Short mmCIF file of C-alpha atoms in Angstrom, two decimals:
data_model
loop_
_atom_site.label_atom_id
_atom_site.label_comp_id
_atom_site.label_asym_id
_atom_site.label_seq_id
_atom_site.Cartn_x
_atom_site.Cartn_y
_atom_site.Cartn_z
CA MET A 1130 -53.15 14.33 -6.71
CA LEU A 1131 -52.57 15.48 -3.19
CA ARG A 1132 -52.67 11.89 -1.92
CA ARG A 1133 -50.24 10.84 -4.62
CA THR A 1134 -47.93 13.71 -3.60
CA ILE A 1135 -48.02 12.77 0.07
CA LEU A 1136 -47.40 9.12 -0.75
CA GLY A 1137 -44.49 10.15 -3.06
CA LEU A 1138 -42.96 12.24 -0.22
CA ALA A 1139 -43.43 9.40 2.25
CA GLY A 1140 -41.69 7.02 -0.11
CA ALA A 1141 -38.85 9.43 -0.58
CA ALA A 1142 -38.51 9.90 3.19
CA LEU A 1143 -38.44 6.07 3.54
CA ALA A 1144 -35.74 5.80 0.97
CA VAL A 1145 -33.70 8.44 2.72
CA THR A 1146 -34.11 6.66 6.01
CA LEU A 1147 -33.07 3.40 4.54
CA ALA A 1148 -30.07 5.00 2.91
CA GLY A 1149 -29.17 6.59 6.21
CA THR A 1150 -29.32 3.20 7.89
CA THR A 1151 -27.04 1.71 5.28
CA ALA A 1152 -24.72 4.66 5.66
CA MET A 1153 -24.69 4.21 9.45
CA ALA A 1154 -23.85 0.53 8.97
CA GLN A 1155 -20.75 1.72 7.00
CA GLU A 1156 -20.61 -1.35 4.93
CA VAL A 1157 -17.24 -1.93 3.23
CA THR A 1158 -16.21 -4.01 0.25
CA LEU A 1159 -12.60 -4.98 -0.01
CA ARG A 1160 -10.96 -6.61 -3.08
CA MET A 1161 -8.37 -9.28 -2.30
CA HIS A 1162 -6.00 -10.14 -5.15
CA GLN A 1163 -3.45 -12.91 -5.46
CA PHE A 1164 -1.67 -15.15 -7.97
CA LEU A 1165 -2.77 -18.72 -7.24
CA PRO A 1166 -5.92 -20.47 -8.51
CA PRO A 1167 -8.74 -20.64 -5.91
CA GLN A 1168 -8.41 -24.35 -5.31
CA ALA A 1169 -4.72 -24.10 -4.26
CA ASN A 1170 -3.97 -24.65 -0.63
CA VAL A 1171 -3.18 -21.01 0.39
CA PRO A 1172 -6.33 -19.46 -1.07
CA LYS A 1173 -8.49 -22.34 0.14
CA LEU A 1174 -7.04 -23.03 3.62
CA VAL A 1175 -5.55 -19.64 4.56
CA LEU A 1176 -6.88 -16.63 2.62
CA ASP A 1177 -10.56 -17.78 2.36
CA VAL A 1178 -10.57 -18.82 6.04
CA TRP A 1179 -9.32 -15.40 7.04
CA ALA A 1180 -11.69 -13.50 4.78
CA ASP A 1181 -14.72 -15.59 5.95
CA LYS A 1182 -13.79 -14.91 9.54
CA ILE A 1183 -13.59 -11.19 8.82
CA GLU A 1184 -17.01 -11.22 7.21
CA ALA A 1185 -18.56 -13.24 10.01
CA ASP A 1186 -17.11 -11.17 12.77
CA SER A 1187 -18.34 -7.95 11.10
CA GLU A 1188 -21.75 -9.48 10.72
CA GLY A 1189 -21.54 -8.78 6.98
CA ARG A 1190 -20.50 -5.21 7.25
CA ILE A 1191 -17.28 -6.10 5.61
CA LYS A 1192 -17.36 -8.02 2.29
CA ILE A 1193 -14.14 -9.38 0.89
CA GLU A 1194 -14.27 -10.04 -2.84
CA ARG A 1195 -11.62 -12.66 -3.83
CA TYR A 1196 -9.74 -12.38 -7.01
CA PRO A 1197 -7.42 -15.34 -7.65
CA SER A 1198 -4.96 -15.96 -10.53
CA MET A 1199 -4.28 -12.23 -11.09
CA GLN A 1200 -7.86 -11.59 -12.21
CA LEU A 1201 -7.50 -7.83 -11.51
CA GLY A 1202 -4.66 -7.72 -14.03
CA GLY A 1203 -0.97 -7.35 -13.88
CA LYS A 1204 1.69 -9.81 -13.01
CA PRO A 1205 2.61 -11.25 -9.58
CA PRO A 1206 5.68 -9.01 -9.05
CA GLU A 1207 3.26 -6.09 -9.31
CA LEU A 1208 1.04 -7.13 -6.39
CA MET A 1209 2.76 -5.09 -3.72
CA ASP A 1210 2.52 -1.96 -5.79
CA GLN A 1211 -1.14 -2.73 -6.39
CA ALA A 1212 -1.76 -2.65 -2.66
CA ILE A 1213 0.25 0.53 -2.23
CA ASP A 1214 -1.47 2.28 -5.18
CA GLY A 1215 -4.98 1.01 -4.30
CA VAL A 1216 -5.53 -1.13 -7.45
CA ALA A 1217 -6.39 -3.88 -4.91
CA ASP A 1218 -7.34 -3.34 -1.24
CA ILE A 1219 -5.62 -6.51 0.00
CA ILE A 1220 -2.92 -8.62 -1.67
CA TRP A 1221 -1.06 -11.86 -0.83
CA THR A 1222 2.37 -12.20 -2.38
CA VAL A 1223 5.86 -13.58 -2.26
CA VAL A 1224 8.11 -10.91 -0.92
CA GLY A 1225 10.90 -12.17 -3.14
CA TYR A 1226 8.89 -11.21 -6.26
CA THR A 1227 10.30 -7.75 -5.67
CA PRO A 1228 14.01 -8.58 -5.23
CA GLY A 1229 16.02 -6.35 -2.85
CA ARG A 1230 13.05 -4.11 -2.00
CA TYR A 1231 12.48 -5.58 1.48
CA PRO A 1232 15.99 -6.75 2.43
CA SER A 1233 15.39 -7.53 6.10
CA THR A 1234 12.85 -10.30 5.28
CA GLU A 1235 15.65 -12.13 3.44
CA VAL A 1236 17.09 -13.32 6.69
CA PHE A 1237 14.36 -16.00 6.69
CA GLU A 1238 15.21 -17.11 3.17
CA LEU A 1239 18.93 -17.80 3.82
CA PRO A 1240 20.13 -21.35 3.16
CA PHE A 1241 19.43 -23.72 6.00
CA MET A 1242 17.75 -21.23 8.25
CA MET A 1243 14.48 -23.06 7.88
CA THR A 1244 13.37 -25.18 10.85
CA ASN A 1245 9.60 -25.25 10.81
CA ALA A 1246 6.98 -22.81 9.48
CA ARG A 1247 5.31 -21.97 12.79
CA ALA A 1248 8.49 -21.03 14.56
CA MET A 1249 9.79 -19.10 11.51
CA SER A 1250 6.55 -17.27 10.97
CA SER A 1251 6.43 -16.27 14.65
CA ALA A 1252 9.94 -14.90 14.48
CA TYR A 1253 9.18 -13.18 11.19
CA TRP A 1254 6.17 -11.32 12.64
CA GLN A 1255 8.09 -10.21 15.72
CA MET A 1256 11.04 -8.88 13.68
CA PHE A 1257 8.59 -7.27 11.23
CA GLU A 1258 7.10 -5.23 14.06
CA LYS A 1259 10.56 -4.32 15.42
CA HIS A 1260 12.57 -3.67 12.31
CA MET A 1261 10.31 -3.47 9.17
CA LYS A 1262 6.92 -1.96 9.98
CA ASP A 1263 7.93 1.63 9.95
CA THR A 1264 10.85 1.30 7.54
CA GLU A 1265 10.74 -1.14 4.58
CA PHE A 1266 6.95 -1.62 4.82
CA LYS A 1267 5.97 1.90 5.77
CA ASP A 1268 3.83 2.42 2.64
CA VAL A 1269 1.48 -0.49 3.24
CA HIS A 1270 -0.41 -2.01 6.10
CA ILE A 1271 0.82 -5.56 6.80
CA LEU A 1272 -1.81 -8.03 8.10
CA GLY A 1273 0.39 -11.13 8.27
CA THR A 1274 3.90 -12.40 7.67
CA TRP A 1275 4.75 -16.07 7.21
CA VAL A 1276 6.90 -18.62 5.46
CA HIS A 1277 6.14 -21.95 3.79
CA GLY A 1278 7.35 -25.37 4.88
CA PRO A 1279 10.82 -26.84 4.03
CA GLY A 1280 11.93 -25.96 0.53
CA LEU A 1281 13.31 -28.77 -1.56
CA ILE A 1282 14.43 -29.64 -5.13
CA HIS A 1283 12.22 -31.29 -7.71
CA ALA A 1284 14.06 -32.24 -10.88
CA ASN A 1285 14.07 -34.42 -13.98
CA LYS A 1286 17.19 -36.24 -12.72
CA GLU A 1287 18.33 -37.48 -9.31
CA VAL A 1288 20.05 -34.86 -7.20
CA ARG A 1289 22.15 -36.11 -4.30
CA THR A 1290 25.18 -33.82 -4.14
CA PRO A 1291 25.91 -30.25 -5.19
CA ALA A 1292 27.79 -31.71 -8.09
CA ASP A 1293 24.50 -33.09 -9.48
CA MET A 1294 23.29 -29.52 -9.85
CA ALA A 1295 25.68 -28.86 -12.73
CA GLY A 1296 23.80 -27.95 -15.90
CA LEU A 1297 20.28 -28.00 -14.29
CA LYS A 1298 17.99 -25.12 -15.08
CA LEU A 1299 15.98 -24.70 -11.85
CA ARG A 1300 13.30 -22.16 -11.02
CA GLY A 1301 14.23 -19.96 -8.12
CA GLY A 1302 11.48 -18.24 -6.20
CA SER A 1303 13.48 -15.34 -4.93
CA ARG A 1304 16.78 -13.51 -5.29
CA LEU A 1305 18.41 -15.50 -2.56
CA VAL A 1306 17.14 -18.94 -3.84
CA SER A 1307 18.46 -17.97 -7.33
CA ASP A 1308 21.81 -17.11 -5.81
CA LEU A 1309 21.81 -20.46 -4.04
CA ILE A 1310 21.10 -22.37 -7.20
CA LYS A 1311 23.92 -20.56 -9.03
CA GLU A 1312 26.39 -21.16 -6.11
CA LEU A 1313 25.56 -24.86 -6.07
CA GLY A 1314 26.35 -25.10 -9.83
CA GLY A 1315 22.87 -24.89 -11.42
CA THR A 1316 21.42 -22.25 -13.62
CA PRO A 1317 18.64 -20.23 -11.93
CA VAL A 1318 15.60 -19.25 -13.94
CA GLY A 1319 13.27 -16.66 -12.37
CA MET A 1320 9.53 -17.15 -12.78
CA PRO A 1321 6.44 -16.89 -10.67
CA VAL A 1322 5.20 -20.24 -9.40
CA PRO A 1323 2.13 -20.39 -11.60
CA ALA A 1324 4.52 -20.54 -14.61
CA VAL A 1325 6.23 -23.72 -13.27
CA PRO A 1326 4.10 -26.36 -15.03
CA GLU A 1327 4.47 -24.83 -18.43
CA GLY A 1328 8.14 -24.32 -17.82
CA LEU A 1329 8.69 -27.99 -16.92
CA SER A 1330 6.47 -29.35 -19.70
CA LYS A 1331 8.25 -27.24 -22.34
CA GLY A 1332 11.78 -27.87 -21.03
CA VAL A 1333 12.40 -24.22 -20.18
CA ILE A 1334 13.38 -25.50 -16.72
CA ASP A 1335 14.69 -28.91 -15.61
CA GLY A 1336 13.23 -28.62 -12.15
CA THR A 1337 12.06 -26.22 -9.48
CA THR A 1338 12.58 -25.29 -5.83
CA ILE A 1339 9.25 -25.28 -4.11
CA PRO A 1340 7.79 -26.93 -0.93
CA TRP A 1341 5.76 -30.12 -1.17
CA GLU A 1342 2.59 -28.08 -0.36
CA VAL A 1343 2.24 -26.41 -3.82
CA THR A 1344 3.31 -29.47 -5.87
CA LYS A 1345 -0.26 -30.82 -6.03
CA ALA A 1346 -1.74 -27.74 -7.56
CA LEU A 1347 1.19 -27.43 -10.06
CA LYS A 1348 1.13 -31.23 -10.81
CA VAL A 1349 4.89 -31.30 -10.32
CA PRO A 1350 4.99 -35.07 -9.36
CA GLU A 1351 3.53 -35.75 -12.74
CA LEU A 1352 6.15 -33.54 -14.60
CA VAL A 1353 9.30 -34.63 -12.82
CA GLU A 1354 10.01 -37.84 -10.91
CA ASN A 1355 12.94 -36.83 -8.59
CA HIS A 1356 12.65 -35.00 -5.26
CA THR A 1357 15.45 -34.15 -2.87
CA GLU A 1358 14.79 -33.52 0.85
CA PHE A 1359 17.26 -32.53 3.50
CA THR A 1360 17.72 -33.63 7.14
CA GLY A 1361 17.52 -30.95 9.91
CA ASN A 1362 17.14 -27.42 8.68
CA ALA A 1363 15.69 -27.20 5.16
CA LEU A 1364 17.49 -25.91 2.10
CA TYR A 1365 15.51 -22.66 2.11
CA SER A 1366 12.08 -21.02 2.64
CA LEU A 1367 10.32 -18.05 1.09
CA THR A 1368 8.67 -15.21 2.88
CA PHE A 1369 5.06 -14.00 2.22
CA VAL A 1370 2.97 -11.03 3.32
CA LEU A 1371 -0.82 -10.33 3.39
CA ALA A 1372 -0.86 -6.59 2.87
CA MET A 1373 -3.60 -3.92 2.74
CA ASN A 1374 -3.72 -0.51 1.16
CA LYS A 1375 -2.81 1.89 4.00
CA ASP A 1376 -5.52 4.49 3.23
CA ARG A 1377 -8.14 1.77 2.99
CA TYR A 1378 -7.18 0.42 6.43
CA GLU A 1379 -6.93 3.77 8.08
CA GLY A 1380 -10.30 4.77 6.60
CA LEU A 1381 -12.16 1.98 8.31
CA PRO A 1382 -14.36 2.84 11.26
CA ASP A 1383 -12.76 1.96 14.54
CA ASP A 1384 -14.99 -1.09 15.24
CA LEU A 1385 -14.29 -2.52 11.81
CA LYS A 1386 -10.59 -1.73 12.12
CA LYS A 1387 -10.53 -3.69 15.40
CA ILE A 1388 -12.07 -6.70 13.65
CA VAL A 1389 -9.30 -6.52 11.09
CA ASP A 1390 -6.71 -6.22 13.80
CA ASP A 1391 -8.10 -9.00 15.94
CA ASN A 1392 -7.75 -11.39 12.91
CA SER A 1393 -4.23 -10.20 11.88
CA GLY A 1394 -0.77 -10.24 13.43
CA LEU A 1395 1.22 -12.84 15.25
CA GLU A 1396 -1.39 -15.62 15.79
CA PHE A 1397 -2.68 -15.36 12.20
CA SER A 1398 0.92 -15.45 10.82
CA ILE A 1399 1.69 -18.62 12.80
CA PHE A 1400 -1.61 -20.14 11.57
CA ALA A 1401 -0.85 -19.32 7.98
CA GLY A 1402 2.71 -20.69 7.96
CA GLY A 1403 1.69 -23.75 9.95
CA THR A 1404 -1.24 -24.45 7.65
CA MET A 1405 1.05 -24.30 4.62
CA GLU A 1406 3.50 -26.80 6.27
CA ASP A 1407 0.61 -29.07 7.34
CA SER A 1408 -0.33 -29.33 3.65
CA ASP A 1409 3.18 -30.68 2.69
CA ALA A 1410 2.41 -34.30 3.77
CA PRO A 1411 -0.68 -34.88 1.62
CA SER A 1412 1.10 -33.44 -1.42
CA ARG A 1413 4.21 -35.53 -0.75
CA GLN A 1414 2.07 -38.59 -0.62
CA ILE A 1415 1.01 -38.03 -4.27
CA ALA A 1416 4.71 -38.41 -5.30
CA VAL A 1417 5.02 -41.54 -3.10
CA ASP A 1418 1.87 -43.10 -4.63
CA ARG A 1419 3.26 -42.45 -8.06
CA GLY A 1420 6.47 -44.32 -7.24
CA ASN A 1421 8.62 -41.25 -7.68
CA ASN A 1422 12.23 -41.13 -6.52
CA ILE A 1423 12.33 -39.29 -3.17
CA VAL A 1424 15.86 -38.76 -1.97
CA THR A 1425 16.17 -37.85 1.68
CA LEU A 1426 19.70 -36.75 2.48
CA ASN A 1427 21.03 -37.72 5.91
CA ALA A 1428 22.67 -35.30 8.25
CA GLU A 1429 26.16 -35.95 6.92
CA GLU A 1430 25.09 -35.48 3.27
CA THR A 1431 23.07 -32.38 4.23
CA ALA A 1432 26.23 -30.84 5.86
CA VAL A 1433 27.95 -31.03 2.47
CA TRP A 1434 25.23 -28.86 0.95
CA LYS A 1435 25.33 -26.49 3.95
CA ALA A 1436 29.08 -25.92 3.51
CA ALA A 1437 28.55 -25.36 -0.25
CA ALA A 1438 25.84 -22.73 0.52
CA GLN A 1439 27.88 -20.66 2.95
CA PRO A 1440 29.07 -18.20 0.27
CA VAL A 1441 25.53 -17.11 -0.28
CA ILE A 1442 25.27 -16.16 3.37
CA ASP A 1443 28.61 -14.36 3.29
CA THR A 1444 27.55 -12.34 0.16
CA TRP A 1445 24.26 -11.47 1.80
CA LEU A 1446 26.00 -10.19 4.86
CA ALA A 1447 28.23 -8.02 2.77
CA ASP A 1448 25.18 -6.78 0.84
CA MET A 1449 23.34 -5.94 3.99
CA GLU A 1450 26.42 -4.08 5.41
CA SER A 1451 26.43 -1.92 2.23
CA LYS A 1452 22.81 -1.03 2.91
CA GLY A 1453 23.62 -0.07 6.55
CA ILE A 1454 21.88 -3.16 7.89
CA ASP A 1455 23.49 -5.42 10.45
CA GLY A 1456 22.79 -8.76 8.80
CA GLN A 1457 24.54 -10.85 11.44
CA ALA A 1458 22.42 -9.24 14.12
CA LEU A 1459 19.24 -10.17 12.15
CA ILE A 1460 20.47 -13.74 11.79
CA ASP A 1461 21.22 -14.01 15.50
CA GLU A 1462 17.84 -12.51 16.49
CA ALA A 1463 15.94 -14.74 14.05
CA LYS A 1464 17.65 -17.84 15.41
CA ALA A 1465 16.98 -16.89 18.98
CA LEU A 1466 13.25 -16.26 18.37
CA ILE A 1467 12.91 -19.53 16.37
CA GLU A 1468 14.61 -21.44 19.18
CA ALA A 1469 12.46 -19.73 21.80
CA TYR A 1470 9.28 -20.76 19.94
CA ASP A 1471 10.41 -24.33 19.63
CA LYS A 1472 11.10 -24.73 23.41
#
């Protein structure tokens, strides 16, 4: 009996020791939530790459569980609040899913601001740190800010001029894109991007505004046969954030926090935006191989669209002024940073 007691105490002591070792390791499990299926480009080429790097750099002390397609519940517009409230530890979302809540980000969504995703994402991060970090995004810890590649029109009829937009029901991915569709004569229909295939197949929408990159996952070239591209600056782009619950981030031990920091910020934002744009060409090739009608407007034709879109910019400037934000200063700063990156 005495021997069994001693062995029992020794076993208990070993268990305590092992538990202490685990506690000292301070292992952390983080749940990452987003709205696209796992095989889509952003989860596969950006989010998983980022999460794998965090896990490797932490030697397994950080584990990131991935929940695609809103598997933790809710709808895409709720993702930012899920990060703030701790429903998820990390989320990736379209900023425009919460219209008007983060107004300064909209400078990168204005018509014909879009040059290329790397330059835009670089400018976005720099302006986030300067203007948005401690104001609009003060309730969440932002890990990355980026945009997708050139936004274009995919429709069930050929679109060459703004007049061709009349009567078209088009999905708009943000407040500004919806305003743009309306200004150009179309009817904007708001819906998260995963709803696009069903919307097209059921005739709820006649087309959609998305970059080439996501058309493969959504099978858009199979659902509509007309695609309209622009020369020079693109029609639009959307802004994204990878965000983390603030308490979860601040509660990390310093060495793990450093690993998160080292894999976040400017370089990661440029990587994410650039990776999205690099995925445009393979997806575009699918439409080419199917023999779809790809209209590439020349500079003169694009200028007509740019002039038609100007009222959207004017309205945005007035809206920013009503919020006490100098919208023109944001435009000027964004353009300067974009140009500086491209040099």
